[in-house]
Tab-separated table of C-alpha atoms and ligand atoms in Angstrom:
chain	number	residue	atom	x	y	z
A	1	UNK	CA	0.000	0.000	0.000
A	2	UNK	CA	1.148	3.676	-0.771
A	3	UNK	CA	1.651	5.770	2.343
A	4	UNK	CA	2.907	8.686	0.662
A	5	UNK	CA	1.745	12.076	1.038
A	6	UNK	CA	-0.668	13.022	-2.042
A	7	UNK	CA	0.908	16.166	-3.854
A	8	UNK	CA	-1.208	17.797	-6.081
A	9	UNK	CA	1.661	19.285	-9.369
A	10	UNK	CA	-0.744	21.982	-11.329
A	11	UNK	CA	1.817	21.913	-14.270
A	12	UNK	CA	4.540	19.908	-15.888
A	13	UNK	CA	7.732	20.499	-13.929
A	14	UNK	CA	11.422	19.656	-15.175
A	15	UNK	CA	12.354	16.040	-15.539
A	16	UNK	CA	14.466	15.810	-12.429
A	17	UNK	CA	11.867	17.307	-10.165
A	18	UNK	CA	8.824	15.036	-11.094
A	19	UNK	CA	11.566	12.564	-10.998
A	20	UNK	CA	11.811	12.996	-7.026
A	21	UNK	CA	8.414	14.066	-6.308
A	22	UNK	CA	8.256	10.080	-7.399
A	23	UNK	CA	10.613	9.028	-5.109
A	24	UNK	CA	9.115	10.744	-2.245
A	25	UNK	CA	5.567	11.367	-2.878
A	26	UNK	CA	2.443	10.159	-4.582
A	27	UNK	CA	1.992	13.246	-6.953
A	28	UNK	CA	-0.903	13.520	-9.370
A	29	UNK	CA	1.146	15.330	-12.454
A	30	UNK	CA	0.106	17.393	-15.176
A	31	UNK	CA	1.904	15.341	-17.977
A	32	UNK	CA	-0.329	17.460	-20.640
A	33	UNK	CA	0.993	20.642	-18.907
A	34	UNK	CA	-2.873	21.999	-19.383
A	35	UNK	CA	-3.918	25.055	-17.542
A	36	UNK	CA	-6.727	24.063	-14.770
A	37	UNK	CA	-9.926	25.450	-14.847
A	38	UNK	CA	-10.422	26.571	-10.638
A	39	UNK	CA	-13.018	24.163	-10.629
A	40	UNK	CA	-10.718	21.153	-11.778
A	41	UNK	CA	-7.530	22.310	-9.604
A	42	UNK	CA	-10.422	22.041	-6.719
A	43	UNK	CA	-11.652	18.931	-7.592
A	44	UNK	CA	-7.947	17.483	-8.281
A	45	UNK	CA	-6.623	18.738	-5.405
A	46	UNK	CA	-9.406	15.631	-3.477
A	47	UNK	CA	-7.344	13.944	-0.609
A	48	UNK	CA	-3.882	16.606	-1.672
A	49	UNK	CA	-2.128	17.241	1.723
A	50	UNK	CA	0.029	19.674	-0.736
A	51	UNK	CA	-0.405	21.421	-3.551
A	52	UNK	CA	2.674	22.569	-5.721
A	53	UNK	CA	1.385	25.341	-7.994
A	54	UNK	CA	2.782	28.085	-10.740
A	55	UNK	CA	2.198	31.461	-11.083
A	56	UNK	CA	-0.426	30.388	-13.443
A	57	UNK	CA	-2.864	29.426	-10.864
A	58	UNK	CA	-4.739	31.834	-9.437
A	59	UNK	CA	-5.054	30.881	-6.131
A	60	UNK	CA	-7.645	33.510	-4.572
A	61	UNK	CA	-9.882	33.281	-1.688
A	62	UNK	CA	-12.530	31.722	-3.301
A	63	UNK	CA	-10.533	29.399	-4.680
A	64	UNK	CA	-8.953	28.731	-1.426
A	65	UNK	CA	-12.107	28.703	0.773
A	66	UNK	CA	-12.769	25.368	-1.577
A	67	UNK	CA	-9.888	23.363	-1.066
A	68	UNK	CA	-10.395	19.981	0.631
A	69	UNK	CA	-9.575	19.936	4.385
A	70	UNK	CA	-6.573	17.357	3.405
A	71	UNK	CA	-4.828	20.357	2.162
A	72	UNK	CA	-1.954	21.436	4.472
A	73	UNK	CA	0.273	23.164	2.178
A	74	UNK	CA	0.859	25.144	-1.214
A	75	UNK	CA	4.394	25.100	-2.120
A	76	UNK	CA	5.011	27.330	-4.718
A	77	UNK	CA	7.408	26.898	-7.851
A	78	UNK	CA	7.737	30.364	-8.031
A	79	UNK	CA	9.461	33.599	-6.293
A	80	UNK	CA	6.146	35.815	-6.749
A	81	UNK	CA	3.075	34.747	-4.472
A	82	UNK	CA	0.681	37.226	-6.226
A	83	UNK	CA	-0.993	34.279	-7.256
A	84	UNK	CA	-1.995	33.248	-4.401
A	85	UNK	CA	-4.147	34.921	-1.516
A	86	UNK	CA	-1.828	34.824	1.588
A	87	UNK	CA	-4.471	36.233	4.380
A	88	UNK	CA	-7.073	34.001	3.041
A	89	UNK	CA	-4.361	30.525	3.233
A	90	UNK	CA	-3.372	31.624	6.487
A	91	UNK	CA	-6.837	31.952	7.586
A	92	UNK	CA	-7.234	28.088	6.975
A	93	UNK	CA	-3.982	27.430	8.444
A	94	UNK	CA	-2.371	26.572	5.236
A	95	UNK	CA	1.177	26.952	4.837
A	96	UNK	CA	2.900	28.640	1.785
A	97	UNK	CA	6.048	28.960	0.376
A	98	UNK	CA	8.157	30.465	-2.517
A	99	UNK	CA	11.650	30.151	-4.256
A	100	UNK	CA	13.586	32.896	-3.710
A	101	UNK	CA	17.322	33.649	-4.178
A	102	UNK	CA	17.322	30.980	-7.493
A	103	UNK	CA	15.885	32.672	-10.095
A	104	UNK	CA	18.147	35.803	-9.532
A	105	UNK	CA	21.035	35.091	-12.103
A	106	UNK	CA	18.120	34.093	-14.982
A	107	UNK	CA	16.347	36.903	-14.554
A	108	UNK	CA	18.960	39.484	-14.495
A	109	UNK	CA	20.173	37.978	-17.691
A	110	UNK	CA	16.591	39.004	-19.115
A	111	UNK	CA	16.651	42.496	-17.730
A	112	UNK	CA	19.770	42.863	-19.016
A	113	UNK	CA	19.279	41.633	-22.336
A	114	UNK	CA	15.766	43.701	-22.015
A	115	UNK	CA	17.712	46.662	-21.555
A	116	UNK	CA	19.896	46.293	-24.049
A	117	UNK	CA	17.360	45.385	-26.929
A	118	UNK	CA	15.562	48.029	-26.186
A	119	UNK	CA	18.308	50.610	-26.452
A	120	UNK	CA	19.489	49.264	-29.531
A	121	UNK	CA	16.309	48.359	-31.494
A	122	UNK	CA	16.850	44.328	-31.426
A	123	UNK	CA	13.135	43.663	-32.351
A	124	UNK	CA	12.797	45.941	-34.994
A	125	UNK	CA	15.979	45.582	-36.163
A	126	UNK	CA	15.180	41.494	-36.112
A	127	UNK	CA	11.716	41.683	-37.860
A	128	UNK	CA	13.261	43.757	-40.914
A	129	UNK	CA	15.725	41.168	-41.593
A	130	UNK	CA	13.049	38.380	-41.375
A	131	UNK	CA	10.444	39.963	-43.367
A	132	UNK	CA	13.350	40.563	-45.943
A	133	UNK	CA	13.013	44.456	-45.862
A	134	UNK	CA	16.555	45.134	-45.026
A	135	UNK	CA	17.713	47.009	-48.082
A	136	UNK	CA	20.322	49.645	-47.166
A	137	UNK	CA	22.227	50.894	-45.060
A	138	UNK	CA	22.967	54.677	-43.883
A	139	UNK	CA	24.624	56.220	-40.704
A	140	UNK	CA	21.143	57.139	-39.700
A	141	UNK	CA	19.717	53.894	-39.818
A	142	UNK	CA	18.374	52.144	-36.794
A	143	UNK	CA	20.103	54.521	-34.474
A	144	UNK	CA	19.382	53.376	-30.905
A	145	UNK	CA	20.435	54.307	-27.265
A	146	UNK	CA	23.864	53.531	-25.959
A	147	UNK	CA	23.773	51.494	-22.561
A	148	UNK	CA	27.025	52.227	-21.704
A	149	UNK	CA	28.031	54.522	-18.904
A	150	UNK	CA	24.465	55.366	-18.712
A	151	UNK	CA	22.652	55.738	-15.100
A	152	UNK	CA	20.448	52.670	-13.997
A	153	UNK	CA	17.926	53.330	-11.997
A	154	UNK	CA	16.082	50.138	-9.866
A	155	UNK	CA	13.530	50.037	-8.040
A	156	UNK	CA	13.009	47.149	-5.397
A	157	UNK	CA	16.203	45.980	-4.750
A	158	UNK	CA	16.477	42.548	-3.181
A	159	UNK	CA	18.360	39.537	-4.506
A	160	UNK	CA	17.638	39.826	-8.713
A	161	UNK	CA	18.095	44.285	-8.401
A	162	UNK	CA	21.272	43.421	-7.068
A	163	UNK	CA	22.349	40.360	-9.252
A	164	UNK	CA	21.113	43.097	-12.296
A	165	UNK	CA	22.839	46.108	-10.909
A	166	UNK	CA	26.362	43.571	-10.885
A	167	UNK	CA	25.978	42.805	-14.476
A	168	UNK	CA	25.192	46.678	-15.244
A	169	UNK	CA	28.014	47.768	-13.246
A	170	UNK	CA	29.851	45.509	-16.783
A	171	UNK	CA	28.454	48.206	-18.672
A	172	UNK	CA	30.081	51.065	-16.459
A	173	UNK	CA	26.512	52.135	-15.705
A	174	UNK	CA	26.022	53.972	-12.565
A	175	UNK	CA	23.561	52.576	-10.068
A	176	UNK	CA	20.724	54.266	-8.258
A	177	UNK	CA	18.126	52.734	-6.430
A	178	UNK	CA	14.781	52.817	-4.542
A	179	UNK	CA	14.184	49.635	-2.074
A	180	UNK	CA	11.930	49.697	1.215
A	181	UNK	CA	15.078	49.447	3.394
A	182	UNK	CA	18.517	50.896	2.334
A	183	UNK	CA	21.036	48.279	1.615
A	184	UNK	CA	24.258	47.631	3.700
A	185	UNK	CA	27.147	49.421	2.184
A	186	UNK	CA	28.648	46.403	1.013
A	187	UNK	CA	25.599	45.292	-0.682
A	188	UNK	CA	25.290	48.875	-1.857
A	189	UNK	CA	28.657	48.820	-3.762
A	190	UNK	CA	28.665	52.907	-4.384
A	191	UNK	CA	25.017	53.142	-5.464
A	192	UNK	CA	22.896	55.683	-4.851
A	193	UNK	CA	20.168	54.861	-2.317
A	194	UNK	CA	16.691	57.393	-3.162
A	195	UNK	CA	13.875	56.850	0.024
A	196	UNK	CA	11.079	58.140	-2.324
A	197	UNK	CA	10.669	57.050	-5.798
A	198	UNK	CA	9.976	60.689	-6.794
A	199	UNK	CA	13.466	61.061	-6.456
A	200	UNK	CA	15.384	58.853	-8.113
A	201	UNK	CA	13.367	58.991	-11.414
A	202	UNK	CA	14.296	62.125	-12.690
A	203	UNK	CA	18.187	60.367	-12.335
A	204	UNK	CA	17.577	57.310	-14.920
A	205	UNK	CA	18.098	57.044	-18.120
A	206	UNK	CA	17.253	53.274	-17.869
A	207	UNK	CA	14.776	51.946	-14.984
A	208	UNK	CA	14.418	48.350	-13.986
A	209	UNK	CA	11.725	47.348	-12.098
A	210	UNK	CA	12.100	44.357	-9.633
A	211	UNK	CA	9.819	44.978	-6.795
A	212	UNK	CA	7.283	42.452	-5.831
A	213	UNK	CA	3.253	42.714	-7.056
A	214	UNK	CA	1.522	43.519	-3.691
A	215	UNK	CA	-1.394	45.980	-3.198
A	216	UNK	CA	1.472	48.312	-2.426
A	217	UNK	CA	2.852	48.383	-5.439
A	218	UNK	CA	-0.234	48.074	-7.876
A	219	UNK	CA	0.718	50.621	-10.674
A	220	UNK	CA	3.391	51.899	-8.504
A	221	UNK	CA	5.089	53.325	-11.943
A	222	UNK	CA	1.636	55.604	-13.427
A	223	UNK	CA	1.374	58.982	-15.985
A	224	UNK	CA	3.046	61.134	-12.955
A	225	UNK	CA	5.835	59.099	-12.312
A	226	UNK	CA	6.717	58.663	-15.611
A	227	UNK	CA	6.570	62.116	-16.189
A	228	UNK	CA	9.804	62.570	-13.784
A	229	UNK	CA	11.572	60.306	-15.905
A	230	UNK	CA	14.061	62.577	-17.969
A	231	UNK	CA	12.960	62.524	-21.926
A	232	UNK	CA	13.717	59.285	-23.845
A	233	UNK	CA	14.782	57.125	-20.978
A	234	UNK	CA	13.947	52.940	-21.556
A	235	UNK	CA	11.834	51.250	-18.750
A	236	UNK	CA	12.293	47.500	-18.117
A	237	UNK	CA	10.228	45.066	-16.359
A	238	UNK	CA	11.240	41.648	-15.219
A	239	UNK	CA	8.940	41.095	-12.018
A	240	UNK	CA	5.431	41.583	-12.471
A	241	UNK	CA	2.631	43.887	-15.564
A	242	UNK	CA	0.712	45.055	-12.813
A	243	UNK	CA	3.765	47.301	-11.073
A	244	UNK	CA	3.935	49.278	-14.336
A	245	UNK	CA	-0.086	51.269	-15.693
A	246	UNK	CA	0.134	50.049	-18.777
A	247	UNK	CA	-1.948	52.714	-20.405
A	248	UNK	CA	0.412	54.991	-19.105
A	249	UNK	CA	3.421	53.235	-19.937
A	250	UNK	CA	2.142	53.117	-23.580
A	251	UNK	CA	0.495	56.707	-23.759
A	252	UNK	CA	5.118	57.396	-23.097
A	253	UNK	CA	5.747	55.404	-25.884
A	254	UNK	CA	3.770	56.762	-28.116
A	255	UNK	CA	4.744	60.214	-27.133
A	256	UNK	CA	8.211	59.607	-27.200
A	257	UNK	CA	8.601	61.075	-23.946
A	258	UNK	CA	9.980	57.451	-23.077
A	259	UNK	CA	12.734	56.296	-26.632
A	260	UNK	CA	11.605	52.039	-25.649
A	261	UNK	CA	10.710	49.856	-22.546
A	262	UNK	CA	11.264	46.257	-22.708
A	263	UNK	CA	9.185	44.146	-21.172
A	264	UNK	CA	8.810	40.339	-20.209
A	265	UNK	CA	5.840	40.755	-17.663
A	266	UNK	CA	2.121	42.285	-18.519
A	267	UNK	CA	-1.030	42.848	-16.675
A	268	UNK	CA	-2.835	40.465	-18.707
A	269	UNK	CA	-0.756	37.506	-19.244
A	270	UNK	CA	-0.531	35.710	-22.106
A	271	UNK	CA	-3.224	38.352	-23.706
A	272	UNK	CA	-1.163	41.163	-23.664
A	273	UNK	CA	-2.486	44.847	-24.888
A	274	UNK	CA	-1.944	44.237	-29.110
A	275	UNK	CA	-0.680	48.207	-28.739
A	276	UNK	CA	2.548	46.679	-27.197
A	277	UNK	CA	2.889	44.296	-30.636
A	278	UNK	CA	2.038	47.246	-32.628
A	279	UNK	CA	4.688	49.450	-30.837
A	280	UNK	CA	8.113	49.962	-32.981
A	281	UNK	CA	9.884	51.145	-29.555
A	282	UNK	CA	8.771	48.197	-27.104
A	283	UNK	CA	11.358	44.519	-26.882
A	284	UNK	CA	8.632	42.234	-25.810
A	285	UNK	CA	9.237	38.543	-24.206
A	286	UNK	CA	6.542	36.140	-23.187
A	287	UNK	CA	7.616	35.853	-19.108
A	288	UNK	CA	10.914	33.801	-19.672
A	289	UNK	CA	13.128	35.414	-16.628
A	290	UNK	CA	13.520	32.463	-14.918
A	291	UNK	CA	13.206	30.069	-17.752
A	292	UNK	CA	17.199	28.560	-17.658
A	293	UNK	CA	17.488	24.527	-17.409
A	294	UNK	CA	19.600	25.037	-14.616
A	295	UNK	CA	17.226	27.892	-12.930
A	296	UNK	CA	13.787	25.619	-13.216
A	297	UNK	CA	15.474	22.362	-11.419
A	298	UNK	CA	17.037	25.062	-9.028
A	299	UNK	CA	12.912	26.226	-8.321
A	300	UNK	CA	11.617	22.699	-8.481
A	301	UNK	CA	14.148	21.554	-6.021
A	302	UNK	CA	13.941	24.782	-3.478
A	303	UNK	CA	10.089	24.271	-3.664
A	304	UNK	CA	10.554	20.452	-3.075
A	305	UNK	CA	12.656	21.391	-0.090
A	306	UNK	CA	10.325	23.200	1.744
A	307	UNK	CA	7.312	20.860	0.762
A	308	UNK	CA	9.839	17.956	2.850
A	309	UNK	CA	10.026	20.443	5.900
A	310	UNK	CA	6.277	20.997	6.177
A	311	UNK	CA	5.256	17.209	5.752
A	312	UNK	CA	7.758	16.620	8.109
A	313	UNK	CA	6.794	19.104	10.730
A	314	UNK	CA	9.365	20.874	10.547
A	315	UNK	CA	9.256	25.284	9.713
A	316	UNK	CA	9.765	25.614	5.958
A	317	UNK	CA	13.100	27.864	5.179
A	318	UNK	CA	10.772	30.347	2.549
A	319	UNK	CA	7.443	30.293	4.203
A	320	UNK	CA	5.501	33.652	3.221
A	321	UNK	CA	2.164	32.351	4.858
B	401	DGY	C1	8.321	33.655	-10.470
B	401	DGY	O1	8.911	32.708	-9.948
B	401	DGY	O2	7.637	34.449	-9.822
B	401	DGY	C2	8.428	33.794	-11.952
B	401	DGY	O3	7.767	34.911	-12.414
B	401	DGY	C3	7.892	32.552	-12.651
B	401	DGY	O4	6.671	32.239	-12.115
């Protein structure tokens, strides 16, 4: 007879991970990596003492208020816990965790590579030589913004704002930041701490946004705010679409009071706004920050590891609820 714990997986997780949940659990897998309706991840989640869940499930109350009793914990395979309402798990006494620290180095790759295809144009530049329009060539042509030297600004600036502002510093950009708390000096490493946001927009010519999605920060960058950003700076966005008003953020580029913004995060994922398609200035990716081989196993195993501590008894290490 199988005495393992029943683990609910909402979607297809790298080999390596489903590969232990094997070993140490009976897990009901996703193997057609389809999206559950709430109603299914409800019914699915029958006799679950855990559920392991993405980003993609939207765990609210309601949702939550309908779990089976059996449910003890939702272990997340993700940093951001959006997703999921946190008063209304606690409220049933169910623990939740995330995966922080891992996806740092894979997602600063993306805001850097955000930032630097938006300076220079890499999308537009890329769908003129695949629709074979590239005809000429002219020292006018495609003339973008150089990253180098230039001042970074980041706002939130835990473990992937400081993995980004590392790889910047490679580009001799200067670093300024807004976080909630200022950063020891040697985590610092010369930048230039800002306690209101108000301030430190009006220093960027690039901005990177890697706070966390919490009520808090709900359109935290809107029309005003933007407006303090000096003329033609590039906006990034690795963390989450509803930090940035998108309305706003396009209403800039369309303007030109902002030259790009490159973005891998939306409010309405995957049905973004078309205007950001129809955009020349935008450098759009489809929420890959964390998507590295090496960065997945890293989630699936640091969400694994705190799934172990709560079935047995012990405090997870990342336990948000
Ligand atoms: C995260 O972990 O929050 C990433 O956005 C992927 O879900």
């Amino acid at each position: 007879m199988n005495n393992k714990p029943v683990v609910l997986v909402t979607r297809r997780l790298p080999p390596a991970v489903e590969d232990r949940l094997r070993h140490d659990y009976d897990p009901r897998l996703n193997d057609e990596d389809r999206l559950y309706t709430a109603e299914e991840l409800i019914q699915r989640a029958a006799g679950a003492h855990a559920i392991v869940p993405c980003h993609t499930e939207h765990l609210s109350a309601e949702v939550i208020a309908q779990l089976p009793d059996s449910v003890r914990a939702i272990a997340n395979f993700s940093v951001g816990v959006d997703h999921v309402d946190l008063a209304a798990a606690k409220a049933r006494g169910i623990i939740v965790t995330n995966t922080p620290d891992v996806l740092a180095d894979a997602t600063a790759e993306v805001a850097m590579l955000l930032i630097l295809g938006a300076a220079r144009r890499a999308s537009e530049g890329e769908r003129l030589l695949r629709s074979g329009q590239w005809d000429s060539w002219s020292p006018s042509f495609m003339v973008g913004t150089q990253v180098t030297g230039k001042r970074l600004g980041i706002i939130g600036m835990g473990r992937v704002g400081q993995v980004t502002a590392r790889r910047a510093r490679g580009f001799d950009m200067t670093i300024h930041y807004h976080n909630r708390r200022r950063l020891d000096p040697n985590l610092e490493a010369g930048a230039m701490y800002y306690e209101i946001v108000e301030a430190l927009l009006p220093q960027c010519d690039f901005l990177a946004m890697h706070c966390p999605a919490t009520p808090d920060t709900r359109h935290l960058l809107n029309a005003q705010r933007i407006g303090l950003l000096p003329d033609g700076a590039i906006v990034v966005n690795t963390a989450r679409g509803s930090i940035i008003e998108e309305a706003a953020l396009i209403a800039a580029l369309q303007s030109g009071k902002l030259a790009a913004a490159g973005l891998d995060v939306y409010e309405n994922e995957p049905d973004i706004n078309p205007v950001f398609s129809e955009l020349q200035n935008t450098f759009l990716l489809p929420h890959i920050g964390s998507a590295t081989r090496e960065t997945r196993d890293a989630m699936g195993f640091r969400a694994l590891d705190n799934l172990d501590a709560i079935i047995a008894g012990r405090e997870p290490r990342d336990r948000v609820a």
